[in-house]
mmCIF file of C-alpha atoms in Angstrom:
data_model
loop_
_atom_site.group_PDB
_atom_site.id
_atom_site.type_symbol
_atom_site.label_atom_id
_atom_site.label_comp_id
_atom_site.label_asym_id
_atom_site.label_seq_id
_atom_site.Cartn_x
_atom_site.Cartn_y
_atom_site.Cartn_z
ATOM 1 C CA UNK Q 8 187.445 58.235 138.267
ATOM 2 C CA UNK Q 9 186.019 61.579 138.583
ATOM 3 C CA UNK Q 10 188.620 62.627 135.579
ATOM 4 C CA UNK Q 11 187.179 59.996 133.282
ATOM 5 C CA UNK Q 12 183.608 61.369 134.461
ATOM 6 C CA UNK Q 13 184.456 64.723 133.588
ATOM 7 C CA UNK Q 14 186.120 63.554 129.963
ATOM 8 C CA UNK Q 15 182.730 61.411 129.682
ATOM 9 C CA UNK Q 16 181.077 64.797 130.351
ATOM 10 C CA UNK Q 17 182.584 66.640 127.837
ATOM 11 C CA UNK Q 18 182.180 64.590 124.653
ATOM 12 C CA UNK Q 19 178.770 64.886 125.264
ATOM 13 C CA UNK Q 20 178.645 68.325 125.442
ATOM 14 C CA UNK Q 21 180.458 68.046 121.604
ATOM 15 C CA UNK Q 22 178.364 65.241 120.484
ATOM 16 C CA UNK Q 23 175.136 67.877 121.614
ATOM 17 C CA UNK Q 24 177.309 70.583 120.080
ATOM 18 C CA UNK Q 25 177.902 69.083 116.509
ATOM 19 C CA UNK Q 26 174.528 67.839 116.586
ATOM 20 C CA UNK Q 27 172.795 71.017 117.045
ATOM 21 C CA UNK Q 28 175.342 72.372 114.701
ATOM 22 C CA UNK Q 29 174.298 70.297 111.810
ATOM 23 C CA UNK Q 30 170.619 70.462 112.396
ATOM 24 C CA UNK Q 31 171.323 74.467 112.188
ATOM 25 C CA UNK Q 32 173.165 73.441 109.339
ATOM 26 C CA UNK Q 33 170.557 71.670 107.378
ATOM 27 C CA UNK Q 34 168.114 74.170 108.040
ATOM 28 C CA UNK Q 35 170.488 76.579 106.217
ATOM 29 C CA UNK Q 36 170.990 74.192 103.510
ATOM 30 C CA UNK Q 37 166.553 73.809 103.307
ATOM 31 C CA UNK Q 38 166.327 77.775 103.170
ATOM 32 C CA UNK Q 39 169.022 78.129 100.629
ATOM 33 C CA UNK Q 40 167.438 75.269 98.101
ATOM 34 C CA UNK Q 41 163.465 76.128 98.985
ATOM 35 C CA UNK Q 42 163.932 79.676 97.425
ATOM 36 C CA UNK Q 43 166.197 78.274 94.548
ATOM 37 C CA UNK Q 44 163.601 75.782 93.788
ATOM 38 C CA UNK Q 45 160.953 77.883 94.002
ATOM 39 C CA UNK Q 46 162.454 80.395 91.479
ATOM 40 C CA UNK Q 47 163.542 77.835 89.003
ATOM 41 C CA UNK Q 48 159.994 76.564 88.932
ATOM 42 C CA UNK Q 49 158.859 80.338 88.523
ATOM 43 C CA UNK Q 50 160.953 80.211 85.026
ATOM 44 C CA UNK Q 51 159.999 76.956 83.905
ATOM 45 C CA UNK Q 52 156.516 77.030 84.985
ATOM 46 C CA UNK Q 53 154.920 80.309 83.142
ATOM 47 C CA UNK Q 54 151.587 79.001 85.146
ATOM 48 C CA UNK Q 55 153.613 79.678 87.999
ATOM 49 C CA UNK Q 56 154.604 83.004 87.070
ATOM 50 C CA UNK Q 57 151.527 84.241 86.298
ATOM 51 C CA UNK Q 58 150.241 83.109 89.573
ATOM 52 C CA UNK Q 59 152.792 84.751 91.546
ATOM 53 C CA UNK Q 60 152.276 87.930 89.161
ATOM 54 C CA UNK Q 61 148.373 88.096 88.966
ATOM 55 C CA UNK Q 62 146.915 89.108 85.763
ATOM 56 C CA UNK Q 63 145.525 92.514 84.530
ATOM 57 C CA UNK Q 64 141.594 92.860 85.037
ATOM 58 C CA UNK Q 65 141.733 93.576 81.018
ATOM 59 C CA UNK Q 66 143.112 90.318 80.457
ATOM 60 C CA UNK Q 67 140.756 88.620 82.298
ATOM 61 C CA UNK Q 68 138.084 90.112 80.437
ATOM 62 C CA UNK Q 69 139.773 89.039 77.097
ATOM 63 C CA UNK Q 70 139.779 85.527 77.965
ATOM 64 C CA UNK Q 71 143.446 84.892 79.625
ATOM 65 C CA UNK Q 72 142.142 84.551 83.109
ATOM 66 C CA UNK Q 73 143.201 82.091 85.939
ATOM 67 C CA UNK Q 74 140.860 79.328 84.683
ATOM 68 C CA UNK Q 75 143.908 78.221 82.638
ATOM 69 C CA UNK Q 76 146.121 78.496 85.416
ATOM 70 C CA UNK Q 77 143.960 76.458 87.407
ATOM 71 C CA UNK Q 78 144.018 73.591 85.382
ATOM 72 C CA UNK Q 79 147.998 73.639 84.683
ATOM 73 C CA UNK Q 80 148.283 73.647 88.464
ATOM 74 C CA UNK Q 81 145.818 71.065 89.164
ATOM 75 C CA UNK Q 82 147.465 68.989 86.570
ATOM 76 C CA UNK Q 83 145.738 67.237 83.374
ATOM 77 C CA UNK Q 84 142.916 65.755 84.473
ATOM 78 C CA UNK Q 85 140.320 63.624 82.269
ATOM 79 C CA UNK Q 86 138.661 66.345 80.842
ATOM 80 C CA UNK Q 87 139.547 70.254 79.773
ATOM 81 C CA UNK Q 88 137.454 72.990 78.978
ATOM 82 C CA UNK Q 89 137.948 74.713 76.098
ATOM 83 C CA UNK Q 90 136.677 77.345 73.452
ATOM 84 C CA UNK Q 91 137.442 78.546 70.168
ATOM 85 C CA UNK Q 92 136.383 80.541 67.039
ATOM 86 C CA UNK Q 93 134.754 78.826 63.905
ATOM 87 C CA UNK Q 94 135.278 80.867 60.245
ATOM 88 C CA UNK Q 95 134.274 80.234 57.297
ATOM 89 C CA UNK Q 96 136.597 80.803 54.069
ATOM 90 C CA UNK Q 97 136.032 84.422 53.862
ATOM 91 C CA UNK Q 98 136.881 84.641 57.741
ATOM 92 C CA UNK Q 99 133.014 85.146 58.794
ATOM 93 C CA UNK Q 100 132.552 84.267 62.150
ATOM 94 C CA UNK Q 101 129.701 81.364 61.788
ATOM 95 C CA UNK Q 102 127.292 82.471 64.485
ATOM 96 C CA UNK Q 103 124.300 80.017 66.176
ATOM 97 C CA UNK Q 104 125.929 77.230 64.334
ATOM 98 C CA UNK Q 105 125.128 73.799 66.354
ATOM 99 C CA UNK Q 106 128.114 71.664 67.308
ATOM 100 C CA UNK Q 107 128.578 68.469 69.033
ATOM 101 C CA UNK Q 108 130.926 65.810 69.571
ATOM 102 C CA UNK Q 109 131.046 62.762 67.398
ATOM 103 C CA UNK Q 110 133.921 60.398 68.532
ATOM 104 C CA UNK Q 111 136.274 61.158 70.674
ATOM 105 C CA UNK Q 112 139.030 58.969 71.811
ATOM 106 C CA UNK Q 113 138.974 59.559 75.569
ATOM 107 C CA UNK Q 114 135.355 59.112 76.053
ATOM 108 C CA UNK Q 115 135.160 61.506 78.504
ATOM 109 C CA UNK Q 116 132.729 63.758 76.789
ATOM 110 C CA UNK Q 117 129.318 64.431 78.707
ATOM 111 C CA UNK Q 118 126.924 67.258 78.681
ATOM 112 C CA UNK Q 119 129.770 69.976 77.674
ATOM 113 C CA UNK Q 120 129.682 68.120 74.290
ATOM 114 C CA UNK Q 121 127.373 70.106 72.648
ATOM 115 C CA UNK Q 122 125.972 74.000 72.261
ATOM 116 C CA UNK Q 123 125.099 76.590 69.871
ATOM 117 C CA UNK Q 124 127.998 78.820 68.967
ATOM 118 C CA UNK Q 125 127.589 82.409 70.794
ATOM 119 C CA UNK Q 126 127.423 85.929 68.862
ATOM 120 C CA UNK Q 127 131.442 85.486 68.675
ATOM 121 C CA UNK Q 128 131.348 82.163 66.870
ATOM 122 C CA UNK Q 129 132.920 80.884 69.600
ATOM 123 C CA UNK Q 130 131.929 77.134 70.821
ATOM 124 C CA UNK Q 131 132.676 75.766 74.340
ATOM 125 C CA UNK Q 132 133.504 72.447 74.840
ATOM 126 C CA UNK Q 133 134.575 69.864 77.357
ATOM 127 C CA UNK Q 134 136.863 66.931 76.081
ATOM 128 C CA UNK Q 135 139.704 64.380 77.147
ATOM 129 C CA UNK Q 136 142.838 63.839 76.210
ATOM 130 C CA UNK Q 137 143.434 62.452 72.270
ATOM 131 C CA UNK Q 138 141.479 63.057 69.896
ATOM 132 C CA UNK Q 139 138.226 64.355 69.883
ATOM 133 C CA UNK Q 140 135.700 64.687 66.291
ATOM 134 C CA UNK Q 141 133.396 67.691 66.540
ATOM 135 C CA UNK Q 142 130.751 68.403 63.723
ATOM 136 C CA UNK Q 143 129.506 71.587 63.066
ATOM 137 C CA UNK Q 144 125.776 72.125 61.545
ATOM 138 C CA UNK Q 145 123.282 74.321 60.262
ATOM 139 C CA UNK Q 146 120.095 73.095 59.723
ATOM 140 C CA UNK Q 147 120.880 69.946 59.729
ATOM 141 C CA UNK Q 148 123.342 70.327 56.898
ATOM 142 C CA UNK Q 149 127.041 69.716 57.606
ATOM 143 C CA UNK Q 150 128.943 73.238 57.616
ATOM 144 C CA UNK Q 151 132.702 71.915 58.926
ATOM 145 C CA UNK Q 152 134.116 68.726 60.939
ATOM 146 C CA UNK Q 153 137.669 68.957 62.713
ATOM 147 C CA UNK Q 154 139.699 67.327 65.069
ATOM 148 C CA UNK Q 155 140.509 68.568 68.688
ATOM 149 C CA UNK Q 156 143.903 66.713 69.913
ATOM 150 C CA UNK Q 157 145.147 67.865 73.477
ATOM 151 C CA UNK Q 158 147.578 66.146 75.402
ATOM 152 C CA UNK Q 159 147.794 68.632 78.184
ATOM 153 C CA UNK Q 160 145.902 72.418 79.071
ATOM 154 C CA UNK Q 161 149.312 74.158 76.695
ATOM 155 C CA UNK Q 162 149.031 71.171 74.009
ATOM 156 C CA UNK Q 163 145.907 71.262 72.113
ATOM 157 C CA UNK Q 164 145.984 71.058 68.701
ATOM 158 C CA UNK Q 165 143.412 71.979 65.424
ATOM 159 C CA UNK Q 166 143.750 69.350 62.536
ATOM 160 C CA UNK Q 167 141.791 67.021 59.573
ATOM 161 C CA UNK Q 168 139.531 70.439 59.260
ATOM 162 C CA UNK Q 169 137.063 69.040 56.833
ATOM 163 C CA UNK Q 170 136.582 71.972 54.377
ATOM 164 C CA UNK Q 171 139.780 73.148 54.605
ATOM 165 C CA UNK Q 172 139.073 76.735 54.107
ATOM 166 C CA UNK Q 173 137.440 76.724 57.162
ATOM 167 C CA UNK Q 174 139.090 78.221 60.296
ATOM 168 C CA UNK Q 175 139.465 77.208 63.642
ATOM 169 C CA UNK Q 176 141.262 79.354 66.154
ATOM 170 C CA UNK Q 177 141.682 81.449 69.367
ATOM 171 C CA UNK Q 178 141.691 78.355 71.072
ATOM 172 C CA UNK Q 179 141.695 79.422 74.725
ATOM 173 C CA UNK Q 180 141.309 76.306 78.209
ATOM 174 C CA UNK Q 181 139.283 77.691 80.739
ATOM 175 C CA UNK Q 182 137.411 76.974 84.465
ATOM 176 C CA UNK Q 183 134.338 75.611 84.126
ATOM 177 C CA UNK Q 184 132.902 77.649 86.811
ATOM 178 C CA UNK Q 185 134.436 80.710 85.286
ATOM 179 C CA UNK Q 186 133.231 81.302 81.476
ATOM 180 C CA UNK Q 187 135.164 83.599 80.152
ATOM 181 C CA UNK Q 188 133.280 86.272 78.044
ATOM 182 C CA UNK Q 189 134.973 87.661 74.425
ATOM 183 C CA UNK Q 190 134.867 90.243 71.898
ATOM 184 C CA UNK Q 191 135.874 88.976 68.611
ATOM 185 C CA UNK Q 192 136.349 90.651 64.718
ATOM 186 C CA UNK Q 193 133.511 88.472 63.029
ATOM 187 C CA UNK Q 194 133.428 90.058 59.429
ATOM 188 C CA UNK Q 195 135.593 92.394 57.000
ATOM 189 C CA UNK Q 196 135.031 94.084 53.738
ATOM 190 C CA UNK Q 197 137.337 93.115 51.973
ATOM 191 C CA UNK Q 198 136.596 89.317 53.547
ATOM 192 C CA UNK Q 199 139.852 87.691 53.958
ATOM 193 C CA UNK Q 200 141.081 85.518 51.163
ATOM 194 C CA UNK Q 201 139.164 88.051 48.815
ATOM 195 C CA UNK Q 202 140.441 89.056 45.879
ATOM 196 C CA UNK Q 203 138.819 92.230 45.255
ATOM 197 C CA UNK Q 204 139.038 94.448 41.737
ATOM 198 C CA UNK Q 205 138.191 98.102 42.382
ATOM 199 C CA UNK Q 206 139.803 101.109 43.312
ATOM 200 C CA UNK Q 207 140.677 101.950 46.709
ATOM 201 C CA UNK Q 208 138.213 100.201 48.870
ATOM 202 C CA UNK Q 209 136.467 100.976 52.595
ATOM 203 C CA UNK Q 210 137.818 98.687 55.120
ATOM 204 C CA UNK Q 211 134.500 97.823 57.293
ATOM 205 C CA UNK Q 212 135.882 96.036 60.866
ATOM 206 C CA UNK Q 213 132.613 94.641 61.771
ATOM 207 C CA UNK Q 214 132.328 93.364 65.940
ATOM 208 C CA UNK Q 215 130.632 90.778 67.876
ATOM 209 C CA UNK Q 216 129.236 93.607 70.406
ATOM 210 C CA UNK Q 217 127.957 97.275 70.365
ATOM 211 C CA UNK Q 218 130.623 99.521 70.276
ATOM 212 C CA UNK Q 219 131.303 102.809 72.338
ATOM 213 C CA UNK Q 220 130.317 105.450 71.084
ATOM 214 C CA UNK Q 221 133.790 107.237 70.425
ATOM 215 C CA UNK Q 222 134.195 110.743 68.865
ATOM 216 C CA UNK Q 223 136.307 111.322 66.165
ATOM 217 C CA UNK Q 224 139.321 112.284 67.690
ATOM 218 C CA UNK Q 225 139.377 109.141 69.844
ATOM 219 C CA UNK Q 226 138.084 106.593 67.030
ATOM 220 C CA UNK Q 227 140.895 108.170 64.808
ATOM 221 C CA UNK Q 228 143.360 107.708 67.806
ATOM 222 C CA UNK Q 229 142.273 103.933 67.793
ATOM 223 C CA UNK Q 230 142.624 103.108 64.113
ATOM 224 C CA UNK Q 231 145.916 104.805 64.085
ATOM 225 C CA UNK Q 232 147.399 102.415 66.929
ATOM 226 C CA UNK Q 233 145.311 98.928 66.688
ATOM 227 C CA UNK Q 234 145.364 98.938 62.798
ATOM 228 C CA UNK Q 235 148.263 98.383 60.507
ATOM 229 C CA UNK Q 236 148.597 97.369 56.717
ATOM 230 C CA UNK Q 237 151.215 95.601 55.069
ATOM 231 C CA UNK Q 238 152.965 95.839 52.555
ATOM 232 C CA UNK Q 239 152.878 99.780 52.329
ATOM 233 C CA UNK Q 240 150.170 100.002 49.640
ATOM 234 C CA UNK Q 241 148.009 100.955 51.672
ATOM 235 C CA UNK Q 242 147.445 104.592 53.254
ATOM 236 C CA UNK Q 243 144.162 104.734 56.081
ATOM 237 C CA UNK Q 244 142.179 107.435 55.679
ATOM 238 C CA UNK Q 245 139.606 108.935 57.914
ATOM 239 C CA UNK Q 246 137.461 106.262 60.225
ATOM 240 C CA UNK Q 247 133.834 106.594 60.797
ATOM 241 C CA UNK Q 248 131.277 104.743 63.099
ATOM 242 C CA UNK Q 249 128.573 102.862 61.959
ATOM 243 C CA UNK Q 250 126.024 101.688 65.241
ATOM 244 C CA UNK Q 251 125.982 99.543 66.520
ATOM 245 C CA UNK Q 252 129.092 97.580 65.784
ATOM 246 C CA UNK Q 253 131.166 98.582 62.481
ATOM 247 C CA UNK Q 254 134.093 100.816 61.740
ATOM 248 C CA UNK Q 255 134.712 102.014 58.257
ATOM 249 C CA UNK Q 256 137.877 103.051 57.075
ATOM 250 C CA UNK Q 257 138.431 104.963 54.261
ATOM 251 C CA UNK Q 258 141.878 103.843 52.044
ATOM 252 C CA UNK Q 259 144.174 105.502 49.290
ATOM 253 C CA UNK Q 260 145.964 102.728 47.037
ATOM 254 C CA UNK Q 261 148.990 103.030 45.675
ATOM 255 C CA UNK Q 262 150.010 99.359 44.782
ATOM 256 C CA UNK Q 263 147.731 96.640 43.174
ATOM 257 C CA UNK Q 264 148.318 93.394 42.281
ATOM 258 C CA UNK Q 265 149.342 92.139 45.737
ATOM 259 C CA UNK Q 266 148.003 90.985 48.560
ATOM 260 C CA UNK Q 267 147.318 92.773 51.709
ATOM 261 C CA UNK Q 268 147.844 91.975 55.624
ATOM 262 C CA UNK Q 269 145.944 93.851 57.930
ATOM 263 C CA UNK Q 270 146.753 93.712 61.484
ATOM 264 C CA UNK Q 271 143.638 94.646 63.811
ATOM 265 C CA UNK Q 272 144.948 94.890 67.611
ATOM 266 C CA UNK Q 273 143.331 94.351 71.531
ATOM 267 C CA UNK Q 274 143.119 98.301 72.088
ATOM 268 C CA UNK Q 275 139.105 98.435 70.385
ATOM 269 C CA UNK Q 276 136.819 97.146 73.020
ATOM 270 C CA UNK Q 277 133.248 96.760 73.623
ATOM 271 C CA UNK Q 278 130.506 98.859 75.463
ATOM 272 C CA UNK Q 279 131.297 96.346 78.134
ATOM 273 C CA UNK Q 280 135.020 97.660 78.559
ATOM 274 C CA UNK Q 281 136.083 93.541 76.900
ATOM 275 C CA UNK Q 282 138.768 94.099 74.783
ATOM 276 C CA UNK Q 283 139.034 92.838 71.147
ATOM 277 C CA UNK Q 284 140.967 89.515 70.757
ATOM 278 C CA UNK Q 285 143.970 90.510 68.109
ATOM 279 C CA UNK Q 286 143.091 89.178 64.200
ATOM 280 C CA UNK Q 287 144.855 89.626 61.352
ATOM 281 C CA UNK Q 288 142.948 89.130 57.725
ATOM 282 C CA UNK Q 289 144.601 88.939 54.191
ATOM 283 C CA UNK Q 290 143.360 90.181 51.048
ATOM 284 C CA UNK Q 291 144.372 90.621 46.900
ATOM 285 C CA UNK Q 292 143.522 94.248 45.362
ATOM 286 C CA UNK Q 293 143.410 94.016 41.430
ATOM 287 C CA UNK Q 294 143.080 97.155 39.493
ATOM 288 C CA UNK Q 295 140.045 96.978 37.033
ATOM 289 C CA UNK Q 296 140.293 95.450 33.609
#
C-alpha cells in the first residue's frame, strides 16, 4: 500500500514537473515570437519605424512631423487633416485664395472645410474618406476646382483638376492640434512651363518667408548644393540676395532650344530656421529670332 502511495507520489511530482516545464516553455515560445512580431511590423509599418526612430527637429519643421504618424497609428478614422500647395500654370503659388468644400462623398466635412490659403499657397483642410470637390476663388470668380480622393492617411490622391494647368501638390496629413508650419518656392523667373527667348537669363528663386541674411560665401555655398540644372546647358553663375525673400542667379547658356529642369533642394531655409520643401520647375530657352 505504502508502495502504490509512493508511485502515486511520484507521478505527481512529473505531472507538476512537465507542467511547469511547458508553461516555461511557452513563455520561451511568447518571447521568441513578441520580438519577431514586433520587428516584422517595424518593416512593414514605416509609421512604426519612424516612431521607434523619432524624427529630426528639421523635419518637423518642414512638415513631416508625428501628426501623420498619429493618424496611421490611430487608424483611418472619418475624417483626415490635410494640406497642400495650389499653382497656377506658370507654378505661382496662388496666395489668399478662398477655398471651400463643395461635395464631398463622405459628408464628414465641418468647419475645417473652408480657409484662405496662407503666404505658402498652402490650404488646410479636413475631409473623409472618397471623394471630396474643393473650389478655389478669388473674388468671387472661379480660379481652379479639383478632387481630393483618400482612402487612408498614405492614399490620398489629386485628380479632375479643373484647369488643368493648375497644380496641386505637397500634399502632406497632419494633427489637428499640431499645424505644421512651411516654407515653400512660390515664384521663378523663368516661371515654369515658360518658354523664354533671350540670352542667358537670371534665375530669381523667390520664397514664402524672409530669408537670412547670408554672406556671399555661404549663399554661394547654398546654390552650389540645393540647386542643380539639367540637361548641362546650363552653367550658375554668381548668386546675389535680394531682401527680403529672392535669390538671383546669374546663368551662362550654352544650349538653346531645349527645355530646362531645375532642381531647388531642402538645404535654403527661412529666418525661422524652416527648411524649404524640395521643388523642381521646367522651362524652354529659345535663342532670339
Amino acid at each position: 500500500m505504502n508502495q502504490i502511495n509512493q508511485l502515486k507520489q511520484l507521478i505527481q511530482i512529473f505531472d507538476q514537473f512537465h507542467l511547469l516545464k511547458r508553461r516555461i516553455l511557452s513563455k520561451g515560445i511568447c518571447i521568441f515570437l513578441l520580438p519577431f512580431l514586433m520587428f516584422q511590423n517595424c518593416y512593414l509599418n514605416p509609421f512604426v519605424y519612424d516612431l521607434l526612430n523619432p524624427i529630426l527637429e528639421e523635419e518637423k519643421k518642414a512638415g513631416l512631423l508625428d501628426g501623420g504618424l498619429l493618424l496611421a497609428l490611430n487608424g483611418f478614422s472619418s475624417s483626415l487633416y490635410i494640406t497642400g500647395v495650389i499653382r497656377n500654370g506658370s507654378g505661382i503659388a496662388q496666395i489668399n485664395k478662398e477655398y471651400s468644400v463643395i461635395a464631398s462623398e463622405s459628408n464628414t466635412f465641418g468647419p475645417d472645410s473652408s480657409g484662405i490659403t496662407d503666404s505658402s499657397g498652402r490650404f488646410f483642410l479636413s475631409i473623409g474618406p472618397g471623394d471630396t470637390n474643393v473650389r478655389v476663388t478669388e473674388l468671387g470668380e472661379d480660379l481652379v476646382t479639383f478632387t481630393l480622393n483618400v482612402s487612408g492617411p498614405e492614399f490620398i490622391q489629386v485628380k479632375n483638376v479643373n484647369p488643368i494647368n493648375y497644380e496641386i501638390s505637397s500634399i502632406i496629413p497632419y494633427a489637428p492640434t499640431n499645424k505644421p508650419a512651411f516654407f515653400e518656392l512660390i515664384s521663378t523667373s523663368p516661371a515654369n512651363n515658360e518658354t523664354y527667348i533671350g540670352v542667358s537669363p537670371d534665375l530669381t528663386l523667390t520664397f514664402s518667408d524672409t530669408l537670412p541674411e547670408w554672406d556671399f560665401s555661404t549663399l554661394t555655398t547654398l546654390v552650389a548644393n540645393n540647386v542643380s540644372v539639367t540637361p548641362s546647358g546650363i552653367s550658375l553663375l554668381s548668386p546675389s540676395l535680394s531682401p527680403p525673400n529672392t535669390i538671383i542667379i546669374m546663368t551662362n547658356v550654352s544650349t538653346y532650344d531645349i527645355e530646362y529642369t531645375v532642381q531647388i533642394g531642402p538645404g535654403f531655409y527661412s529666418t525661422n530656421g524652416i527648411p524649404l520643401t524640395p521643388r523642381s520647375v521646367k522651362f524652354r530657352l529659345e535663342t532670339l529670332p
